[in-house]
Short mmCIF file of C-alpha atoms in Angstrom, two decimals:
data_model
loop_
_atom_site.label_atom_id
_atom_site.label_comp_id
_atom_site.label_asym_id
_atom_site.label_seq_id
_atom_site.Cartn_x
_atom_site.Cartn_y
_atom_site.Cartn_z
CA MET A 1 -46.15 74.03 -33.30
CA ILE A 2 -43.80 74.40 -36.61
CA SER A 3 -43.15 70.73 -36.79
CA ARG A 4 -46.95 69.61 -36.73
CA MET A 5 -47.81 71.95 -39.18
CA ASP A 6 -45.14 70.91 -41.71
CA GLY A 7 -46.49 67.53 -41.02
CA ARG A 8 -50.06 68.46 -41.73
CA ASN A 9 -48.94 70.22 -44.99
CA ASN A 10 -47.28 67.34 -46.47
CA SER A 11 -50.01 64.99 -45.75
CA THR A 12 -52.11 67.22 -47.61
CA PHE A 13 -50.07 68.08 -50.81
CA TRP A 14 -49.35 64.31 -51.53
CA PRO A 15 -52.75 63.15 -51.97
CA SER A 16 -53.51 66.21 -54.11
CA TYR A 17 -50.49 65.34 -56.39
CA VAL A 18 -51.39 61.66 -56.89
CA ASP A 19 -54.95 62.80 -57.80
CA ILE A 20 -53.60 65.53 -60.38
CA MET A 21 -51.22 62.49 -61.92
CA THR A 22 -54.46 60.14 -62.08
CA THR A 23 -56.46 62.66 -63.63
CA LEU A 24 -53.71 63.42 -66.24
CA PHE A 25 -53.23 59.67 -66.94
CA ALA A 26 -56.92 59.28 -67.36
CA ILE A 27 -57.20 62.14 -69.82
CA MET A 28 -53.91 60.78 -71.66
CA LEU A 29 -55.72 57.36 -71.94
CA VAL A 30 -58.99 58.73 -73.37
CA LEU A 31 -56.89 60.82 -75.95
CA PHE A 32 -54.74 57.58 -76.79
CA ALA A 33 -58.10 55.85 -77.04
CA VAL A 34 -59.70 58.64 -79.45
CA SER A 35 -56.70 58.95 -81.39
CA TYR A 36 -56.36 55.19 -81.85
CA SER A 37 -59.99 54.97 -82.91
CA ARG A 38 -59.61 57.78 -85.66
CA PHE A 39 -56.32 55.95 -86.81
CA LYS A 40 -58.33 52.80 -87.42
CA ILE A 41 -61.02 54.60 -89.43
CA LYS A 42 -58.71 56.36 -91.53
CA GLN A 43 -56.69 53.25 -92.20
CA ARG A 44 -59.99 51.40 -93.23
CA GLU A 45 -60.96 54.35 -95.65
CA LEU A 46 -57.33 54.48 -97.28
CA GLU A 47 -57.63 50.48 -97.60
CA GLN A 48 -60.94 51.42 -99.41
CA PHE A 49 -59.44 53.84 -101.40
CA LYS A 50 -56.53 51.51 -102.29
CA ASP A 51 -58.97 49.10 -103.46
CA LYS A 52 -61.07 51.78 -105.65
CA TYR A 53 -57.92 52.92 -107.17
CA GLU A 54 -56.61 49.39 -108.48
CA GLU A 55 -60.28 48.97 -109.78
CA ILE A 56 -60.00 52.17 -111.65
CA MET A 57 -56.78 51.27 -112.72
CA SER A 58 -58.00 47.94 -114.06
CA ILE A 59 -60.70 49.57 -115.94
CA TYR A 60 -57.82 51.92 -117.82
CA LYS A 61 -55.65 48.67 -118.23
CA ALA A 62 -58.78 46.90 -120.19
CA VAL A 63 -59.28 49.96 -122.48
CA ASP A 64 -55.86 50.67 -123.44
CA ASN A 65 -55.75 46.75 -124.06
CA ILE A 66 -58.07 46.85 -126.82
CA ASP A 67 -57.77 44.48 -129.83
CA PRO A 68 -54.73 45.56 -131.65
CA GLN A 69 -55.73 44.17 -134.79
CA TYR A 70 -57.99 47.48 -135.28
CA PHE A 71 -56.39 49.80 -132.68
CA GLU A 72 -53.09 51.14 -131.67
CA PHE A 73 -52.81 52.75 -128.26
CA ASN A 74 -50.60 56.06 -128.38
CA LYS A 75 -48.91 56.36 -125.06
CA GLU A 76 -47.63 59.81 -125.67
CA TYR A 77 -51.17 61.12 -126.35
CA LEU A 78 -53.16 58.43 -124.82
CA LYS A 79 -55.12 57.87 -128.00
CA HIS A 80 -56.45 54.70 -129.57
CA ILE A 81 -55.34 55.19 -133.43
CA PHE A 82 -57.70 53.62 -136.09
CA LYS A 83 -55.26 51.47 -137.65
CA ILE A 84 -57.56 50.75 -140.86
CA GLN A 85 -56.28 52.90 -143.49
CA VAL A 86 -59.18 54.81 -145.32
CA ASN A 87 -58.65 56.82 -148.26
CA TYR A 88 -61.27 58.95 -149.34
CA GLN A 89 -62.09 60.81 -152.84
CA LYS A 90 -61.11 64.48 -152.31
CA GLY A 91 -63.78 66.41 -150.38
CA LYS A 92 -65.94 63.42 -149.56
CA TYR A 93 -66.99 62.09 -146.39
CA SER A 94 -69.25 59.16 -146.95
CA LEU A 95 -67.79 55.62 -146.47
CA ASN A 96 -69.34 55.06 -149.92
CA ASN A 97 -66.96 57.51 -151.41
CA LEU A 98 -63.84 55.60 -151.05
CA LEU A 99 -60.88 55.79 -153.55
CA GLN A 100 -61.27 51.96 -153.95
CA ASP A 101 -64.93 52.06 -155.33
CA ASP A 102 -64.25 55.30 -157.59
CA PRO A 103 -65.46 54.58 -161.07
CA SER A 104 -63.53 57.11 -162.22
CA SER A 105 -60.37 56.16 -160.67
CA THR A 106 -57.75 53.86 -162.15
CA GLU A 107 -57.49 52.17 -158.54
CA TYR A 108 -61.19 51.01 -158.90
CA ASN A 109 -61.64 48.04 -156.58
CA LEU A 110 -64.95 47.43 -155.25
CA ALA A 111 -63.88 44.21 -153.61
CA GLU A 112 -61.12 46.05 -151.66
CA ALA A 113 -63.49 49.07 -150.57
CA ASN A 114 -65.67 46.35 -149.29
CA ALA A 115 -63.21 44.71 -147.47
CA VAL A 116 -62.31 47.98 -145.93
CA ARG A 117 -66.00 48.60 -144.77
CA GLN A 118 -66.17 45.16 -143.32
CA ARG A 119 -62.95 45.74 -141.14
CA ILE A 120 -64.68 48.95 -140.09
CA LYS A 121 -67.83 47.14 -138.88
CA GLU A 122 -65.47 44.87 -137.05
CA ALA A 123 -63.80 47.43 -135.28
CA GLY A 124 -66.98 49.10 -133.99
CA GLU A 125 -68.10 45.78 -132.65
CA GLU A 126 -64.68 45.71 -130.87
CA VAL A 127 -65.37 48.89 -129.29
CA LYS A 128 -68.81 47.92 -128.23
CA ARG A 129 -67.70 44.46 -126.93
CA THR A 130 -64.77 46.36 -124.67
CA ILE A 131 -67.38 48.80 -123.20
CA LEU A 132 -70.02 46.07 -122.37
CA LYS A 133 -67.37 43.97 -121.09
CA LEU A 134 -65.99 46.99 -118.66
CA GLN A 135 -69.39 47.44 -117.70
CA ARG A 136 -70.25 43.95 -116.87
CA ASN A 137 -67.23 43.51 -114.91
CA ASP A 138 -67.97 46.72 -112.53
CA SER A 139 -69.57 44.82 -109.78
CA SER A 140 -69.04 47.72 -107.42
CA GLN A 141 -71.90 50.35 -107.39
CA ASN A 142 -69.38 53.11 -108.79
CA ASP A 143 -70.93 55.65 -110.98
CA ILE A 144 -68.58 54.91 -113.79
CA LYS A 145 -69.38 56.38 -117.32
CA TYR A 146 -67.55 55.72 -120.62
CA LEU A 147 -67.10 58.65 -122.99
CA VAL A 148 -66.31 57.42 -126.64
CA VAL A 149 -65.11 60.13 -128.82
CA ILE A 150 -64.60 59.66 -132.81
CA GLU A 151 -62.16 62.10 -133.87
CA GLY A 152 -61.80 62.64 -137.92
CA GLN A 153 -58.69 63.76 -139.40
CA ALA A 154 -57.84 65.05 -142.79
CA SER A 155 -55.00 64.93 -145.03
CA ALA A 156 -53.21 68.16 -145.32
CA ASP A 157 -53.78 68.68 -149.16
CA GLY A 158 -55.30 72.21 -148.88
CA TYR A 159 -58.70 71.41 -149.41
CA HIS A 160 -60.73 74.61 -148.84
CA VAL A 161 -63.91 75.80 -150.92
CA ASP A 162 -65.32 78.22 -148.29
CA ASP A 163 -66.43 78.21 -144.53
CA TYR A 164 -68.65 75.29 -145.17
CA PHE A 165 -66.25 73.06 -147.48
CA ASN A 166 -62.67 72.86 -145.85
CA ASN A 167 -60.63 70.12 -144.04
CA ASP A 168 -61.94 71.02 -140.50
CA VAL A 169 -65.69 70.51 -141.46
CA LEU A 170 -64.55 67.76 -143.82
CA SER A 171 -62.72 65.82 -140.73
CA TYR A 172 -66.08 66.46 -138.72
CA GLN A 173 -68.01 65.10 -141.32
CA ARG A 174 -66.24 61.96 -141.77
CA ALA A 175 -66.20 61.08 -137.89
CA LEU A 176 -70.16 61.84 -138.08
CA LYS A 177 -70.56 59.32 -140.89
CA LEU A 178 -68.57 56.88 -139.35
CA HIS A 179 -71.03 56.91 -136.31
CA GLU A 180 -73.88 56.61 -138.90
CA PHE A 181 -72.36 53.79 -140.83
CA TRP A 182 -71.68 51.95 -137.68
CA ARG A 183 -75.49 52.57 -136.29
CA ASP A 184 -77.09 51.87 -139.88
CA GLU A 185 -75.04 49.22 -141.18
CA ALA A 186 -73.99 46.93 -137.88
CA GLY A 187 -76.45 48.35 -135.62
CA ILE A 188 -73.78 49.77 -133.35
CA ASP A 189 -75.10 52.97 -131.57
CA PHE A 190 -73.04 54.24 -128.72
CA THR A 191 -75.73 56.61 -127.88
CA ARG A 192 -78.01 53.74 -126.73
CA ILE A 193 -75.50 51.95 -124.51
CA GLY A 194 -76.25 52.70 -121.18
CA LYS A 195 -73.63 54.92 -119.26
CA CYS A 196 -71.78 55.68 -122.66
CA GLU A 197 -71.55 59.07 -124.02
CA LEU A 198 -70.59 59.98 -127.51
CA VAL A 199 -68.67 62.68 -128.92
CA ILE A 200 -68.00 63.30 -132.69
CA ALA A 201 -64.91 65.65 -133.18
CA GLY A 202 -62.96 66.58 -136.27
CA SER A 203 -59.59 68.10 -136.01
CA GLY A 204 -58.89 68.91 -139.75
CA GLU A 205 -55.17 68.97 -140.43
CA GLY A 206 -54.04 70.04 -136.94
CA GLY A 207 -54.91 67.01 -135.04
CA ILE A 208 -52.53 64.85 -132.87
CA PRO A 209 -50.71 62.46 -133.59
CA ARG A 210 -50.13 62.93 -137.15
CA ALA A 211 -49.06 59.94 -139.29
CA THR A 212 -45.91 60.01 -140.96
CA ARG A 213 -46.35 61.37 -144.55
CA ILE A 214 -45.50 58.67 -147.73
CA SER A 215 -44.06 61.46 -149.50
CA GLU A 216 -43.92 65.34 -149.62
CA LYS A 217 -47.28 65.33 -151.76
CA ASP A 218 -48.82 62.40 -150.08
CA ASP A 219 -50.43 62.94 -146.68
CA SER A 220 -53.21 60.33 -147.64
CA ARG A 221 -52.12 58.51 -144.14
CA ASN A 222 -54.07 61.06 -142.32
CA GLN A 223 -57.42 60.22 -143.79
CA ARG A 224 -57.98 58.49 -140.78
CA PHE A 225 -59.70 58.28 -137.39
CA LEU A 226 -58.76 58.43 -133.98
CA ILE A 227 -61.08 56.85 -131.38
CA HIS A 228 -60.99 57.51 -127.84
CA ILE A 229 -62.34 55.58 -124.76
CA VAL A 230 -62.38 57.77 -121.66
CA PRO A 231 -63.88 56.14 -118.34
CA VAL A 232 -65.32 59.05 -116.71
CA ILE A 233 -65.36 58.57 -112.66
CA GLY A 234 -68.24 60.11 -110.98
CA ASN A 235 -68.93 59.37 -107.19
CA ILE A 236 -67.04 56.38 -105.65
CA HIS A 237 -69.36 55.33 -102.82
CA LEU A 238 -67.10 54.78 -99.57
CA ALA A 239 -69.48 53.33 -96.69
CA SER A 240 -72.09 56.10 -96.33
CA LYS A 241 -69.88 58.82 -97.66
CA SER A 242 -69.30 59.75 -101.29
CA ILE A 243 -66.11 61.31 -103.06
CA TYR A 244 -66.31 63.48 -106.05
#
């Protein structure tokens, strides 16, 4: 009797064990299939990220390579420095008030002043060409905009009449007049370019970077502009999802 019971117990135990192992194997197979499927989805997303990253970096590279005839890119501060030297009459901010065409100055030279203004026009056209080229090359449907910042600087000459007439205000007025000069004299209006936003700023005597002084008394090299062209990345569309 004992022998028959042992035989009956063995015959019921092994089929149950096989069923359990088969079930566990099936579960593991399903988990592997699900994990592998999720891995492939994530791999495709990472490949898309890689493509988008390379596209964005190419945009930054194109901005950095703007014509060096007019702009010098400062890698430390990530700014484009306007290479055209602009020398204003003290306290003046219009490009029609350069030292070169000041009749009261011994340095009066109208032809030189006109040449400076012409180069400033050409520089504005270069900025516009760069932005339009970037927009044409943006074949994807990314929401990429371009922030153009015109930052005016002033020489450290202590100019300060009152709260409305000082180097901080003066540097802003010079930047504003540069925008108006490009708009009125060259037909370049960044506010009317699609996906382009214009910011006008003045940093007075405290902006960075600062040009090296010619001498202790002459800081005229800082009567200049800094131009920032900043790609602003909005939504990057990956398949049906958006990443912010």
